[in-house]
């Protein structure tokens, strides 16, 4: 993102990046670190996206910024609780997908190319289909339907696809890796390395992409 924006909001974006990196490195087996208690680990994990929620809240005063802040907050709660209470954490993520989908639908583009519609439909269909093939779990299928709707509506929204659209796709990929780890044991080492950086990058792109678009709209004469 632009250096000016990062410098102006260093406390929140840098706090988010720092918490994200801290969580990633304290969970690496190859580092000579003492084990971190589960509660502290959950707090560090939740702080990564939690600080993005704060960033969205303070960066723009209007209602839409508060909505994307809520989406980030629900994601942060999902992060913190997923490893402690899997179903509860997944429920927060699903709630976040619902809020985000409604938000993106309220910010639809005025016109679409066929390729754009095709990509949105592909995300809508492929997300639950691949999730089901990886796990054969009904609850995963239910969750991934919400995930697919979120990704499709994000791609079809007026927000920049190379920020918000790609961010939503990265979210889907990170969840596919989690599901692959559940259903394909050989994928566990790859998933352990890649899930967090892919997921966090997606959330970072979504939060900053939405807020920068809203600010640009506000400053437009």
PDB file of N, CA and C in Angstrom, residues 117-198:
ATOM      1  N   UNK A 117     -18.451 -11.735 -14.766  1.00  0.00           N
ATOM      2  CA  UNK A 117     -19.560 -12.562 -14.286  1.00  0.00           C
ATOM      3  C   UNK A 117     -19.121 -14.019 -14.179  1.00  0.00           C
ATOM      4  N   UNK A 118     -18.370 -14.480 -15.192  1.00  0.00           N
ATOM      5  CA  UNK A 118     -17.900 -15.862 -15.179  1.00  0.00           C
ATOM      6  C   UNK A 118     -17.005 -16.155 -13.992  1.00  0.00           C
ATOM      7  N   UNK A 119     -16.135 -15.213 -13.665  1.00  0.00           N
ATOM      8  CA  UNK A 119     -15.232 -15.417 -12.526  1.00  0.00           C
ATOM      9  C   UNK A 119     -16.014 -15.474 -11.222  1.00  0.00           C
ATOM     10  N   UNK A 120     -17.019 -14.601 -11.080  1.00  0.00           N
ATOM     11  CA  UNK A 120     -17.823 -14.598  -9.857  1.00  0.00           C
ATOM     12  C   UNK A 120     -18.601 -15.906  -9.720  1.00  0.00           C
ATOM     13  N   UNK A 121     -19.188 -16.375 -10.822  1.00  0.00           N
ATOM     14  CA  UNK A 121     -19.930 -17.638 -10.788  1.00  0.00           C
ATOM     15  C   UNK A 121     -18.990 -18.807 -10.483  1.00  0.00           C
ATOM     16  N   UNK A 122     -17.783 -18.774 -11.047  1.00  0.00           N
ATOM     17  CA  UNK A 122     -16.811 -19.834 -10.787  1.00  0.00           C
ATOM     18  C   UNK A 122     -16.459 -19.894  -9.303  1.00  0.00           C
ATOM     19  N   UNK A 123     -16.268 -18.733  -8.683  1.00  0.00           N
ATOM     20  CA  UNK A 123     -15.984 -18.700  -7.246  1.00  0.00           C
ATOM     21  C   UNK A 123     -17.167 -19.227  -6.444  1.00  0.00           C
ATOM     22  N   UNK A 124     -18.362 -18.853  -6.850  1.00  0.00           N
ATOM     23  CA  UNK A 124     -19.561 -19.278  -6.146  1.00  0.00           C
ATOM     24  C   UNK A 124     -19.720 -20.794  -6.170  1.00  0.00           C
ATOM     25  N   UNK A 125     -19.414 -21.407  -7.303  1.00  0.00           N
ATOM     26  CA  UNK A 125     -19.616 -22.859  -7.469  1.00  0.00           C
ATOM     27  C   UNK A 125     -18.396 -23.649  -6.997  1.00  0.00           C
ATOM     28  N   UNK A 126     -17.208 -23.216  -7.391  1.00  0.00           N
ATOM     29  CA  UNK A 126     -16.002 -23.993  -7.112  1.00  0.00           C
ATOM     30  C   UNK A 126     -15.651 -24.015  -5.631  1.00  0.00           C
ATOM     31  N   UNK A 127     -15.945 -22.942  -4.918  1.00  0.00           N
ATOM     32  CA  UNK A 127     -15.550 -22.886  -3.508  1.00  0.00           C
ATOM     33  C   UNK A 127     -16.184 -24.014  -2.691  1.00  0.00           C
ATOM     34  N   UNK A 128     -17.504 -24.172  -2.685  1.00  0.00           N
ATOM     35  CA  UNK A 128     -18.065 -25.296  -1.928  1.00  0.00           C
ATOM     36  C   UNK A 128     -17.775 -26.656  -2.556  1.00  0.00           C
ATOM     37  N   UNK A 129     -17.688 -26.719  -3.887  1.00  0.00           N
ATOM     38  CA  UNK A 129     -17.449 -28.002  -4.536  1.00  0.00           C
ATOM     39  C   UNK A 129     -16.085 -28.565  -4.142  1.00  0.00           C
ATOM     40  N   UNK A 130     -15.046 -27.756  -4.251  1.00  0.00           N
ATOM     41  CA  UNK A 130     -13.695 -28.228  -3.904  1.00  0.00           C
ATOM     42  C   UNK A 130     -13.603 -28.505  -2.409  1.00  0.00           C
ATOM     43  N   UNK A 131     -14.244 -27.671  -1.595  1.00  0.00           N
ATOM     44  CA  UNK A 131     -14.235 -27.907  -0.148  1.00  0.00           C
ATOM     45  C   UNK A 131     -14.861 -29.257   0.181  1.00  0.00           C
ATOM     46  N   UNK A 132     -15.962 -29.587  -0.497  1.00  0.00           N
ATOM     47  CA  UNK A 132     -16.622 -30.876  -0.278  1.00  0.00           C
ATOM     48  C   UNK A 132     -15.739 -32.039  -0.729  1.00  0.00           C
ATOM     49  N   UNK A 133     -15.112 -31.891  -1.874  1.00  0.00           N
ATOM     50  CA  UNK A 133     -14.256 -32.967  -2.379  1.00  0.00           C
ATOM     51  C   UNK A 133     -13.061 -33.214  -1.469  1.00  0.00           C
ATOM     52  N   UNK A 134     -12.589 -32.169  -0.800  1.00  0.00           N
ATOM     53  CA  UNK A 134     -11.438 -32.310   0.086  1.00  0.00           C
ATOM     54  C   UNK A 134     -11.783 -32.975   1.409  1.00  0.00           C
ATOM     55  N   UNK A 135     -13.009 -32.806   1.887  1.00  0.00           N
ATOM     56  CA  UNK A 135     -13.343 -33.276   3.236  1.00  0.00           C
ATOM     57  C   UNK A 135     -14.513 -34.249   3.311  1.00  0.00           C
ATOM     58  N   UNK A 136     -15.484 -34.115   2.413  1.00  0.00           N
ATOM     59  CA  UNK A 136     -16.740 -34.876   2.464  1.00  0.00           C
ATOM     60  C   UNK A 136     -17.483 -34.627   3.780  1.00  0.00           C
ATOM     61  N   UNK A 137     -17.330 -33.434   4.337  1.00  0.00           N
ATOM     62  CA  UNK A 137     -17.967 -33.073   5.599  1.00  0.00           C
ATOM     63  C   UNK A 137     -19.143 -32.127   5.340  1.00  0.00           C
ATOM     64  N   UNK A 138     -20.351 -32.487   5.784  1.00  0.00           N
ATOM     65  CA  UNK A 138     -21.510 -31.614   5.553  1.00  0.00           C
ATOM     66  C   UNK A 138     -21.359 -30.213   6.157  1.00  0.00           C
ATOM     67  N   UNK A 139     -20.775 -30.114   7.355  1.00  0.00           N
ATOM     68  CA  UNK A 139     -20.611 -28.802   7.981  1.00  0.00           C
ATOM     69  C   UNK A 139     -19.611 -27.936   7.213  1.00  0.00           C
ATOM     70  N   UNK A 140     -18.585 -28.581   6.680  1.00  0.00           N
ATOM     71  CA  UNK A 140     -17.634 -27.844   5.845  1.00  0.00           C
ATOM     72  C   UNK A 140     -18.329 -27.338   4.595  1.00  0.00           C
ATOM     73  N   UNK A 141     -19.184 -28.160   4.017  1.00  0.00           N
ATOM     74  CA  UNK A 141     -19.933 -27.744   2.832  1.00  0.00           C
ATOM     75  C   UNK A 141     -20.808 -26.541   3.153  1.00  0.00           C
ATOM     76  N   UNK A 142     -21.504 -26.591   4.288  1.00  0.00           N
ATOM     77  CA  UNK A 142     -22.363 -25.476   4.683  1.00  0.00           C
ATOM     78  C   UNK A 142     -21.540 -24.194   4.841  1.00  0.00           C
ATOM     79  N   UNK A 143     -20.435 -24.307   5.547  1.00  0.00           N
ATOM     80  CA  UNK A 143     -19.578 -23.131   5.738  1.00  0.00           C
ATOM     81  C   UNK A 143     -19.059 -22.605   4.407  1.00  0.00           C
ATOM     82  N   UNK A 144     -18.627 -23.503   3.542  1.00  0.00           N
ATOM     83  CA  UNK A 144     -17.989 -23.070   2.299  1.00  0.00           C
ATOM     84  C   UNK A 144     -18.986 -22.474   1.303  1.00  0.00           C
ATOM     85  N   UNK A 145     -20.261 -22.766   1.461  1.00  0.00           N
ATOM     86  CA  UNK A 145     -21.268 -22.062   0.656  1.00  0.00           C
ATOM     87  C   UNK A 145     -21.234 -20.573   1.002  1.00  0.00           C
ATOM     88  N   UNK A 146     -21.182 -20.273   2.310  1.00  0.00           N
ATOM     89  CA  UNK A 146     -21.063 -18.876   2.729  1.00  0.00           C
ATOM     90  C   UNK A 146     -19.764 -18.255   2.269  1.00  0.00           C
ATOM     91  N   UNK A 147     -18.690 -19.024   2.336  1.00  0.00           N
ATOM     92  CA  UNK A 147     -17.394 -18.546   1.866  1.00  0.00           C
ATOM     93  C   UNK A 147     -17.434 -18.228   0.378  1.00  0.00           C
ATOM     94  N   UNK A 148     -18.061 -19.099  -0.402  1.00  0.00           N
ATOM     95  CA  UNK A 148     -18.155 -18.879  -1.845  1.00  0.00           C
ATOM     96  C   UNK A 148     -18.994 -17.659  -2.193  1.00  0.00           C
ATOM     97  N   UNK A 149     -20.087 -17.452  -1.450  1.00  0.00           N
ATOM     98  CA  UNK A 149     -20.908 -16.258  -1.688  1.00  0.00           C
ATOM     99  C   UNK A 149     -20.101 -15.002  -1.385  1.00  0.00           C
ATOM    100  N   UNK A 150     -19.351 -15.025  -0.293  1.00  0.00           N
ATOM    101  CA  UNK A 150     -18.515 -13.872   0.048  1.00  0.00           C
ATOM    102  C   UNK A 150     -17.510 -13.577  -1.051  1.00  0.00           C
ATOM    103  N   UNK A 151     -16.813 -14.610  -1.519  1.00  0.00           N
ATOM    104  CA  UNK A 151     -15.789 -14.397  -2.547  1.00  0.00           C
ATOM    105  C   UNK A 151     -16.401 -13.907  -3.853  1.00  0.00           C
ATOM    106  N   UNK A 152     -17.538 -14.482  -4.233  1.00  0.00           N
ATOM    107  CA  UNK A 152     -18.192 -14.088  -5.494  1.00  0.00           C
ATOM    108  C   UNK A 152     -18.679 -12.648  -5.431  1.00  0.00           C
ATOM    109  N   UNK A 153     -19.295 -12.266  -4.318  1.00  0.00           N
ATOM    110  CA  UNK A 153     -19.803 -10.898  -4.206  1.00  0.00           C
ATOM    111  C   UNK A 153     -18.655  -9.893  -4.087  1.00  0.00           C
ATOM    112  N   UNK A 154     -17.556 -10.293  -3.451  1.00  0.00           N
ATOM    113  CA  UNK A 154     -16.385  -9.407  -3.388  1.00  0.00           C
ATOM    114  C   UNK A 154     -15.836  -9.164  -4.786  1.00  0.00           C
ATOM    115  N   UNK A 155     -15.747 -10.221  -5.576  1.00  0.00           N
ATOM    116  CA  UNK A 155     -15.229 -10.093  -6.946  1.00  0.00           C
ATOM    117  C   UNK A 155     -16.150  -9.226  -7.805  1.00  0.00           C
ATOM    118  N   UNK A 156     -17.454  -9.316  -7.555  1.00  0.00           N
ATOM    119  CA  UNK A 156     -18.427  -8.568  -8.355  1.00  0.00           C
ATOM    120  C   UNK A 156     -18.684  -7.160  -7.813  1.00  0.00           C
ATOM    121  N   UNK A 157     -18.041  -6.798  -6.708  1.00  0.00           N
ATOM    122  CA  UNK A 157     -18.279  -5.479  -6.118  1.00  0.00           C
ATOM    123  C   UNK A 157     -17.506  -4.406  -6.875  1.00  0.00           C
ATOM    124  N   UNK A 158     -17.766  -3.172  -6.527  1.00  0.00           N
ATOM    125  CA  UNK A 158     -17.082  -2.053  -7.180  1.00  0.00           C
ATOM    126  C   UNK A 158     -15.685  -1.810  -6.617  1.00  0.00           C
ATOM    127  N   UNK A 159     -15.321  -2.537  -5.577  1.00  0.00           N
ATOM    128  CA  UNK A 159     -13.994  -2.370  -4.998  1.00  0.00           C
ATOM    129  C   UNK A 159     -12.945  -3.000  -5.912  1.00  0.00           C
ATOM    130  N   UNK A 160     -11.712  -2.509  -5.869  1.00  0.00           N
ATOM    131  CA  UNK A 160     -10.689  -2.985  -6.821  1.00  0.00           C
ATOM    132  C   UNK A 160     -10.448  -4.485  -6.706  1.00  0.00           C
ATOM    133  N   UNK A 161     -10.522  -5.159  -7.845  1.00  0.00           N
ATOM    134  CA  UNK A 161     -10.347  -6.615  -7.836  1.00  0.00           C
ATOM    135  C   UNK A 161      -8.931  -7.020  -7.448  1.00  0.00           C
ATOM    136  N   UNK A 162      -7.954  -6.182  -7.782  1.00  0.00           N
ATOM    137  CA  UNK A 162      -6.580  -6.535  -7.449  1.00  0.00           C
ATOM    138  C   UNK A 162      -6.257  -6.281  -5.981  1.00  0.00           C
ATOM    139  N   UNK A 163      -7.242  -5.786  -5.238  1.00  0.00           N
ATOM    140  CA  UNK A 163      -7.091  -5.658  -3.791  1.00  0.00           C
ATOM    141  C   UNK A 163      -8.156  -6.520  -3.107  1.00  0.00           C
ATOM    142  N   UNK A 164      -9.388  -6.083  -3.167  1.00  0.00           N
ATOM    143  CA  UNK A 164     -10.463  -6.760  -2.450  1.00  0.00           C
ATOM    144  C   UNK A 164     -10.812  -8.110  -3.094  1.00  0.00           C
ATOM    145  N   UNK A 165     -10.903  -8.133  -4.429  1.00  0.00           N
ATOM    146  CA  UNK A 165     -11.210  -9.392  -5.106  1.00  0.00           C
ATOM    147  C   UNK A 165     -10.145 -10.449  -4.867  1.00  0.00           C
ATOM    148  N   UNK A 166      -8.889 -10.074  -5.051  1.00  0.00           N
ATOM    149  CA  UNK A 166      -7.789 -11.021  -4.812  1.00  0.00           C
ATOM    150  C   UNK A 166      -7.720 -11.400  -3.338  1.00  0.00           C
ATOM    151  N   UNK A 167      -7.994 -10.433  -2.444  1.00  0.00           N
ATOM    152  CA  UNK A 167      -8.010 -10.741  -1.019  1.00  0.00           C
ATOM    153  C   UNK A 167      -9.021 -11.818  -0.686  1.00  0.00           C
ATOM    154  N   UNK A 168     -10.227 -11.732  -1.277  1.00  0.00           N
ATOM    155  CA  UNK A 168     -11.248 -12.750  -1.044  1.00  0.00           C
ATOM    156  C   UNK A 168     -10.818 -14.104  -1.601  1.00  0.00           C
ATOM    157  N   UNK A 169     -10.179 -14.106  -2.760  1.00  0.00           N
ATOM    158  CA  UNK A 169      -9.683 -15.361  -3.345  1.00  0.00           C
ATOM    159  C   UNK A 169      -8.614 -15.983  -2.443  1.00  0.00           C
ATOM    160  N   UNK A 170      -7.726 -15.159  -1.886  1.00  0.00           N
ATOM    161  CA  UNK A 170      -6.717 -15.678  -0.966  1.00  0.00           C
ATOM    162  C   UNK A 170      -7.365 -16.288   0.272  1.00  0.00           C
ATOM    163  N   UNK A 171      -8.436 -15.678   0.744  1.00  0.00           N
ATOM    164  CA  UNK A 171      -9.183 -16.244   1.875  1.00  0.00           C
ATOM    165  C   UNK A 171      -9.672 -17.643   1.517  1.00  0.00           C
ATOM    166  N   UNK A 172     -10.242 -17.789   0.327  1.00  0.00           N
ATOM    167  CA  UNK A 172     -10.733 -19.102  -0.126  1.00  0.00           C
ATOM    168  C   UNK A 172      -9.583 -20.104  -0.188  1.00  0.00           C
ATOM    169  N   UNK A 173      -8.462 -19.716  -0.750  1.00  0.00           N
ATOM    170  CA  UNK A 173      -7.320 -20.626  -0.875  1.00  0.00           C
ATOM    171  C   UNK A 173      -6.829 -21.072   0.489  1.00  0.00           C
ATOM    172  N   UNK A 174      -6.774 -20.140   1.437  1.00  0.00           N
ATOM    173  CA  UNK A 174      -6.314 -20.516   2.777  1.00  0.00           C
ATOM    174  C   UNK A 174      -7.253 -21.538   3.415  1.00  0.00           C
ATOM    175  N   UNK A 175      -8.562 -21.380   3.197  1.00  0.00           N
ATOM    176  CA  UNK A 175      -9.503 -22.358   3.740  1.00  0.00           C
ATOM    177  C   UNK A 175      -9.402 -23.683   3.012  1.00  0.00           C
ATOM    178  N   UNK A 176      -9.175 -23.657   1.715  1.00  0.00           N
ATOM    179  CA  UNK A 176      -8.960 -24.917   0.999  1.00  0.00           C
ATOM    180  C   UNK A 176      -7.761 -25.671   1.567  1.00  0.00           C
ATOM    181  N   UNK A 177      -6.716 -24.944   1.933  1.00  0.00           N
ATOM    182  CA  UNK A 177      -5.549 -25.594   2.530  1.00  0.00           C
ATOM    183  C   UNK A 177      -5.894 -26.219   3.884  1.00  0.00           C
ATOM    184  N   UNK A 178      -6.727 -25.516   4.664  1.00  0.00           N
ATOM    185  CA  UNK A 178      -7.178 -26.092   5.936  1.00  0.00           C
ATOM    186  C   UNK A 178      -7.977 -27.362   5.684  1.00  0.00           C
ATOM    187  N   UNK A 179      -8.864 -27.321   4.716  1.00  0.00           N
ATOM    188  CA  UNK A 179      -9.678 -28.502   4.416  1.00  0.00           C
ATOM    189  C   UNK A 179      -8.811 -29.632   3.858  1.00  0.00           C
ATOM    190  N   UNK A 180      -7.798 -29.276   3.067  1.00  0.00           N
ATOM    191  CA  UNK A 180      -6.881 -30.295   2.557  1.00  0.00           C
ATOM    192  C   UNK A 180      -6.131 -30.951   3.713  1.00  0.00           C
ATOM    193  N   UNK A 181      -5.748 -30.155   4.697  1.00  0.00           N
ATOM    194  CA  UNK A 181      -5.067 -30.700   5.878  1.00  0.00           C
ATOM    195  C   UNK A 181      -5.974 -31.659   6.640  1.00  0.00           C
ATOM    196  N   UNK A 182      -7.286 -31.372   6.638  1.00  0.00           N
ATOM    197  CA  UNK A 182      -8.247 -32.243   7.314  1.00  0.00           C
ATOM    198  C   UNK A 182      -8.461 -33.547   6.555  1.00  0.00           C
ATOM    199  N   UNK A 183      -8.537 -33.461   5.216  1.00  0.00           N
ATOM    200  CA  UNK A 183      -8.913 -34.627   4.424  1.00  0.00           C
ATOM    201  C   UNK A 183      -7.783 -35.349   3.741  1.00  0.00           C
ATOM    202  N   UNK A 184      -6.625 -34.667   3.595  1.00  0.00           N
ATOM    203  CA  UNK A 184      -5.478 -35.267   2.900  1.00  0.00           C
ATOM    204  C   UNK A 184      -4.248 -35.091   3.804  1.00  0.00           C
ATOM    205  N   UNK A 185      -3.928 -36.083   4.628  1.00  0.00           N
ATOM    206  CA  UNK A 185      -2.838 -35.923   5.592  1.00  0.00           C
ATOM    207  C   UNK A 185      -1.509 -35.488   4.972  1.00  0.00           C
ATOM    208  N   UNK A 186      -1.249 -35.895   3.745  1.00  0.00           N
ATOM    209  CA  UNK A 186       0.016 -35.526   3.097  1.00  0.00           C
ATOM    210  C   UNK A 186       0.129 -34.020   2.875  1.00  0.00           C
ATOM    211  N   UNK A 187      -0.998 -33.299   2.912  1.00  0.00           N
ATOM    212  CA  UNK A 187      -0.980 -31.852   2.701  1.00  0.00           C
ATOM    213  C   UNK A 187      -0.668 -31.072   3.977  1.00  0.00           C
ATOM    214  N   UNK A 188      -0.599 -31.742   5.109  1.00  0.00           N
ATOM    215  CA  UNK A 188      -0.432 -31.024   6.378  1.00  0.00           C
ATOM    216  C   UNK A 188       0.827 -30.160   6.418  1.00  0.00           C
ATOM    217  N   UNK A 189       2.010 -30.650   6.022  1.00  0.00           N
ATOM    218  CA  UNK A 189       3.198 -29.784   6.085  1.00  0.00           C
ATOM    219  C   UNK A 189       3.064 -28.529   5.230  1.00  0.00           C
ATOM    220  N   UNK A 190       2.495 -28.671   4.030  1.00  0.00           N
ATOM    221  CA  UNK A 190       2.316 -27.513   3.154  1.00  0.00           C
ATOM    222  C   UNK A 190       1.321 -26.533   3.769  1.00  0.00           C
ATOM    223  N   UNK A 191       0.207 -27.063   4.270  1.00  0.00           N
ATOM    224  CA  UNK A 191      -0.810 -26.206   4.862  1.00  0.00           C
ATOM    225  C   UNK A 191      -0.274 -25.470   6.080  1.00  0.00           C
ATOM    226  N   UNK A 192       0.492 -26.160   6.920  1.00  0.00           N
ATOM    227  CA  UNK A 192       1.034 -25.528   8.120  1.00  0.00           C
ATOM    228  C   UNK A 192       1.897 -24.317   7.780  1.00  0.00           C
ATOM    229  N   UNK A 193       2.600 -24.372   6.679  1.00  0.00           N
ATOM    230  CA  UNK A 193       3.454 -23.265   6.259  1.00  0.00           C
ATOM    231  C   UNK A 193       2.674 -22.131   5.614  1.00  0.00           C
ATOM    232  N   UNK A 194       1.634 -22.447   4.852  1.00  0.00           N
ATOM    233  CA  UNK A 194       1.044 -21.460   3.960  1.00  0.00           C
ATOM    234  C   UNK A 194      -0.283 -20.862   4.418  1.00  0.00           C
ATOM    235  N   UNK A 195      -1.040 -21.560   5.268  1.00  0.00           N
ATOM    236  CA  UNK A 195      -2.384 -21.092   5.604  1.00  0.00           C
ATOM    237  C   UNK A 195      -2.370 -19.679   6.170  1.00  0.00           C
ATOM    238  N   UNK A 196      -1.555 -19.445   7.197  1.00  0.00           N
ATOM    239  CA  UNK A 196      -1.603 -18.147   7.852  1.00  0.00           C
ATOM    240  C   UNK A 196      -1.153 -16.995   6.948  1.00  0.00           C
ATOM    241  N   UNK A 197       0.000 -17.066   6.284  1.00  0.00           N
ATOM    242  CA  UNK A 197       0.387 -15.923   5.447  1.00  0.00           C
ATOM    243  C   UNK A 197      -0.595 -15.653   4.316  1.00  0.00           C
ATOM    244  N   UNK A 198      -1.181 -16.689   3.715  1.00  0.00           N
ATOM    245  CA  UNK A 198      -2.152 -16.480   2.640  1.00  0.00           C
ATOM    246  C   UNK A 198      -3.425 -15.848   3.196  1.00  0.00           C
TER     247      UNK A 198
END
